[in-house]
Amino acid sequence: MQFKPNYDLIQAWEDADRAFSDLYHAPYVAIFERDGKILVYMCDKHDANISFDMVDACFEKFGLGRPDVLLTEFSNSGCEMTPRQFQVNTLAYAAGVAAKHDIPVVLADLSDKQMLEVLHRQYPTRKFTEKDLGRFLCGPMRSRGEDGEMGIAINMFGRDRFMLDNIAAALNKYNVVFAIFGSGHYEQQRLALIDMLGEPKYITKIPNMRGEFDSKNIKEEKLVDFKIGETVYDTVKAGQNQGR
């Protein structure tokens, strides 16, 4: 069969099942299996240390075989990922691990230009710039009035559709697909994914090898006082005096 998402089932995050979000806390993994195809969907919490451990587990530890392809929530504008990003950003880290294993990577999020195209299609009489996007896409959306509604439009009619299209295309081409997107995107796409693939099983607990630091305070120790060093002029002058 050919997989195809039903866009009508995409929801705004605020309209998604709150009972589900109360039960599942990011990061966690949803595993879908249908007709010999497997989707490993990691619902990421971008600032959690355990998310890095969960990325490693998705590549190696769930008994599903190594993924054939990785889809990550990175702009498809062709921006270059740097080694530093591999270390501090879970979305880029997943791409770095995929590269180590020679697994192809799909950048499955929209560019700023494409997000603006979505807005102009939805609000043809309005003018938007890239500076507006940061305002529209930050924090809770619907509670922020018009700015939040713009963010909802970008997701529902742009980003989440593009992510679902990439998931469907990957499943039509490969057997084991690993997708890593923010957990909010999963909640918005969940009904469409279930319609396309059936109910998933969830993995919510893995060992946290890196630990968390939210409640940690640094105990600072002062060893030396700062002293301003001599200028080059003073050092040269002292040497000249010694030579006399």
Short mmCIF file of C-alpha atoms in Angstrom, two decimals:
data_model
loop_
_atom_site.label_atom_id
_atom_site.label_comp_id
_atom_site.label_asym_id
_atom_site.label_seq_id
_atom_site.Cartn_x
_atom_site.Cartn_y
_atom_site.Cartn_z
CA MET A 1 0.00 0.00 0.00
CA GLN A 2 1.00 3.62 -0.43
CA PHE A 3 0.96 5.72 2.71
CA LYS A 4 -0.77 9.09 2.53
CA PRO A 5 -1.64 11.36 5.47
CA ASN A 6 -5.07 12.89 6.04
CA TYR A 7 -4.30 16.57 6.62
CA ASP A 8 -7.77 17.18 8.06
CA LEU A 9 -6.69 15.28 11.17
CA ILE A 10 -3.88 17.69 12.02
CA GLN A 11 -4.76 19.66 15.15
CA ALA A 12 -3.48 22.79 16.79
CA TRP A 13 -1.52 21.86 19.90
CA GLU A 14 -4.09 23.61 22.10
CA ASP A 15 -6.88 21.51 20.57
CA ALA A 16 -5.10 18.16 20.91
CA ASP A 17 -6.07 15.61 23.55
CA ARG A 18 -4.92 17.13 26.84
CA ALA A 19 -5.39 13.81 28.62
CA PHE A 20 -2.72 12.38 26.32
CA SER A 21 -0.25 15.18 27.01
CA ASP A 22 -0.87 14.80 30.75
CA LEU A 23 0.02 11.11 30.50
CA TYR A 24 3.07 11.31 28.20
CA HIS A 25 5.91 13.69 28.96
CA ALA A 26 8.71 14.35 26.49
CA PRO A 27 11.02 12.88 25.56
CA TYR A 28 9.33 9.63 24.60
CA VAL A 29 9.11 7.39 21.54
CA ALA A 30 6.06 6.24 19.56
CA ILE A 31 6.65 3.11 17.48
CA PHE A 32 4.24 2.38 14.62
CA GLU A 33 4.23 -0.87 12.63
CA ARG A 34 2.10 -1.59 9.57
CA ASP A 35 2.50 -3.84 6.52
CA GLY A 36 6.13 -4.58 7.29
CA LYS A 37 6.99 -0.89 7.74
CA ILE A 38 8.23 0.64 10.99
CA LEU A 39 8.15 4.27 12.06
CA VAL A 40 10.17 5.17 15.15
CA TYR A 41 8.93 8.65 16.06
CA MET A 42 10.93 10.34 18.81
CA CYS A 43 8.94 13.06 20.53
CA ASP A 44 11.82 15.29 21.52
CA LYS A 45 12.38 17.63 24.42
CA HIS A 46 15.10 19.74 22.91
CA ASP A 47 16.76 20.90 26.15
CA ALA A 48 16.81 17.58 28.06
CA ASN A 49 20.01 15.59 28.51
CA ILE A 50 18.05 12.34 28.38
CA SER A 51 16.99 13.23 24.83
CA PHE A 52 20.55 12.47 23.67
CA ASP A 53 20.32 9.04 25.32
CA MET A 54 16.96 8.46 23.66
CA VAL A 55 18.42 9.30 20.24
CA ASP A 56 21.09 6.63 20.83
CA ALA A 57 18.40 4.15 21.87
CA CYS A 58 16.37 4.81 18.72
CA PHE A 59 19.38 3.86 16.61
CA GLU A 60 20.39 0.76 18.52
CA LYS A 61 18.31 -0.58 21.39
CA PHE A 62 14.66 -1.23 20.54
CA GLY A 63 15.21 -4.44 18.57
CA LEU A 64 13.82 -2.94 15.36
CA GLY A 65 16.96 -2.89 13.28
CA ARG A 66 19.03 0.14 12.39
CA PRO A 67 16.94 2.84 10.63
CA ASP A 68 17.16 3.11 6.85
CA VAL A 69 16.65 6.89 6.97
CA LEU A 70 16.43 9.72 9.49
CA LEU A 71 13.95 12.60 9.34
CA THR A 72 14.85 15.55 11.57
CA GLU A 73 13.17 18.85 12.45
CA PHE A 74 15.70 20.98 10.59
CA SER A 75 15.03 23.54 7.89
CA ASN A 76 15.21 22.13 4.36
CA SER A 77 16.82 25.37 3.18
CA GLY A 78 20.18 23.61 2.91
CA CYS A 79 21.69 25.18 6.04
CA GLU A 80 24.86 23.42 7.08
CA MET A 81 25.03 21.63 10.42
CA THR A 82 28.27 22.11 12.31
CA PRO A 83 30.11 19.68 14.62
CA ARG A 84 29.28 21.96 17.55
CA GLN A 85 25.54 21.54 16.84
CA PHE A 86 25.98 17.77 16.94
CA GLN A 87 27.06 18.16 20.57
CA VAL A 88 24.41 20.58 21.88
CA ASN A 89 21.28 20.12 19.75
CA THR A 90 19.44 16.77 19.79
CA LEU A 91 17.95 17.29 16.32
CA ALA A 92 21.43 17.85 14.88
CA TYR A 93 22.92 15.16 17.10
CA ALA A 94 20.59 12.60 15.55
CA ALA A 95 21.79 13.71 12.12
CA GLY A 96 25.40 13.35 13.25
CA VAL A 97 24.82 9.81 14.53
CA ALA A 98 23.09 8.95 11.26
CA ALA A 99 26.10 10.27 9.34
CA LYS A 100 28.42 8.04 11.41
CA HIS A 101 26.35 5.05 10.32
CA ASP A 102 26.08 6.22 6.69
CA ILE A 103 22.29 6.64 7.03
CA PRO A 104 20.66 9.27 4.77
CA VAL A 105 19.20 12.33 6.50
CA VAL A 106 16.08 14.26 5.47
CA LEU A 107 15.74 17.85 6.71
CA ALA A 108 12.00 17.74 7.25
CA ASP A 109 11.08 21.25 8.38
CA LEU A 110 10.30 24.40 6.41
CA SER A 111 12.61 27.28 5.64
CA ASP A 112 11.69 30.79 6.75
CA LYS A 113 10.78 31.62 3.16
CA GLN A 114 8.39 28.67 3.00
CA MET A 115 6.78 29.62 6.31
CA LEU A 116 6.15 33.10 4.90
CA GLU A 117 4.58 31.52 1.83
CA VAL A 118 2.19 29.63 4.12
CA LEU A 119 1.20 32.86 5.87
CA HIS A 120 0.70 34.74 2.62
CA ARG A 121 -1.54 31.93 1.34
CA GLN A 122 -3.63 31.97 4.52
CA TYR A 123 -3.70 35.77 4.90
CA PRO A 124 -3.33 37.15 1.34
CA THR A 125 -3.99 40.77 2.33
CA ARG A 126 -1.31 40.85 5.04
CA LYS A 127 2.39 41.59 4.79
CA PHE A 128 4.89 39.50 6.78
CA THR A 129 8.67 39.44 7.15
CA GLU A 130 11.10 36.88 8.57
CA LYS A 131 11.33 38.98 11.74
CA ASP A 132 7.68 38.18 12.42
CA LEU A 133 8.28 34.41 12.51
CA GLY A 134 10.10 34.36 15.85
CA ARG A 135 7.18 36.19 17.43
CA PHE A 136 4.56 33.90 15.89
CA LEU A 137 6.27 30.62 16.80
CA CYS A 138 7.34 31.23 20.40
CA GLY A 139 5.57 29.95 23.48
CA PRO A 140 1.88 29.08 23.91
CA MET A 141 0.03 30.13 20.82
CA ARG A 142 -3.72 30.52 21.08
CA SER A 143 -3.43 32.35 24.41
CA ARG A 144 -1.33 35.02 22.65
CA GLY A 145 -4.14 36.20 20.41
CA GLU A 146 -3.43 37.08 16.79
CA ASP A 147 0.31 36.31 16.94
CA GLY A 148 -0.48 32.83 18.23
CA GLU A 149 -3.06 32.24 15.52
CA MET A 150 -0.39 33.01 12.95
CA GLY A 151 1.85 30.39 14.57
CA ILE A 152 -0.96 27.84 14.49
CA ALA A 153 -1.46 28.52 10.78
CA ILE A 154 2.25 28.03 10.05
CA ASN A 155 2.18 24.65 11.79
CA MET A 156 -1.18 23.28 10.62
CA PHE A 157 -0.94 24.39 6.99
CA GLY A 158 2.83 24.21 6.60
CA ARG A 159 5.25 22.55 9.00
CA ASP A 160 3.16 19.61 10.20
CA ARG A 161 1.94 18.84 6.68
CA PHE A 162 5.50 18.85 5.41
CA MET A 163 6.64 16.57 8.22
CA LEU A 164 3.79 14.14 7.56
CA ASP A 165 4.50 14.20 3.82
CA ASN A 166 8.12 13.30 4.54
CA ILE A 167 7.08 10.48 6.88
CA ALA A 168 4.73 9.03 4.27
CA ALA A 169 7.32 9.33 1.48
CA ALA A 170 9.98 7.70 3.68
CA LEU A 171 7.68 4.78 4.56
CA ASN A 172 6.84 4.31 0.90
CA LYS A 173 10.56 4.01 0.12
CA TYR A 174 12.16 2.47 3.25
CA ASN A 175 11.29 -0.21 5.80
CA VAL A 176 12.54 1.40 9.04
CA VAL A 177 12.12 5.16 9.41
CA PHE A 178 13.39 7.21 12.38
CA ALA A 179 11.77 10.64 12.76
CA ILE A 180 12.74 13.12 15.47
CA PHE A 181 10.48 16.13 15.98
CA GLY A 182 9.42 18.16 19.00
CA SER A 183 6.74 16.48 21.10
CA GLY A 184 4.30 19.29 20.30
CA HIS A 185 4.46 18.33 16.63
CA TYR A 186 3.67 14.73 17.53
CA GLU A 187 0.60 15.81 19.50
CA GLN A 188 -0.55 17.87 16.51
CA GLN A 189 0.07 14.99 14.07
CA ARG A 190 -0.96 12.09 16.31
CA LEU A 191 -4.45 11.49 14.93
CA ALA A 192 -3.17 11.65 11.34
CA LEU A 193 -0.41 9.17 12.17
CA ILE A 194 -2.83 6.76 13.86
CA ASP A 195 -5.18 7.01 10.87
CA MET A 196 -2.31 6.17 8.53
CA LEU A 197 -0.45 3.58 10.63
CA GLY A 198 -2.65 2.38 13.49
CA GLU A 199 -2.08 2.75 17.23
CA PRO A 200 1.57 2.90 18.29
CA LYS A 201 3.30 1.50 21.31
CA TYR A 202 5.11 3.99 23.50
CA ILE A 203 8.51 3.89 25.16
CA THR A 204 8.73 6.46 27.91
CA LYS A 205 11.59 5.33 30.13
CA ILE A 206 15.24 4.68 29.30
CA PRO A 207 18.36 5.03 31.44
CA ASN A 208 19.45 8.65 31.80
CA MET A 209 23.20 8.25 31.35
CA ARG A 210 24.02 11.96 31.34
CA GLY A 211 21.87 12.96 34.30
CA GLU A 212 20.00 16.24 34.70
CA PHE A 213 21.25 19.52 36.11
CA ASP A 214 18.09 21.55 36.73
CA SER A 215 18.39 21.33 40.53
CA LYS A 216 22.18 21.59 40.71
CA ASN A 217 24.02 24.62 42.05
CA ILE A 218 27.69 25.19 41.35
CA LYS A 219 29.87 25.37 44.46
CA GLU A 220 32.37 28.01 43.46
CA GLU A 221 35.87 28.03 44.87
CA LYS A 222 38.18 31.01 44.44
CA LEU A 223 41.87 30.09 44.19
CA VAL A 224 43.67 33.28 43.16
CA ASP A 225 43.04 37.00 42.90
CA PHE A 226 43.27 38.62 39.51
CA LYS A 227 46.29 40.88 38.96
CA ILE A 228 46.91 43.05 35.96
CA GLY A 229 50.14 42.05 34.24
CA GLU A 230 52.94 44.42 33.35
CA THR A 231 52.80 46.20 30.02
CA VAL A 232 55.26 45.32 27.30
CA TYR A 233 56.79 48.79 27.71
CA ASP A 234 57.44 48.27 31.44
CA THR A 235 58.98 44.84 30.84
CA VAL A 236 61.33 46.18 28.17
CA LYS A 237 62.25 49.18 30.31
CA ALA A 238 63.08 46.92 33.29
CA GLY A 239 65.34 44.82 31.10
CA GLN A 240 67.16 47.88 29.84
CA ASN A 241 67.73 49.13 33.40
CA GLN A 242 69.15 45.75 34.43
CA GLY A 243 71.60 45.93 31.57
CA ARG A 244 73.14 49.16 32.77
#
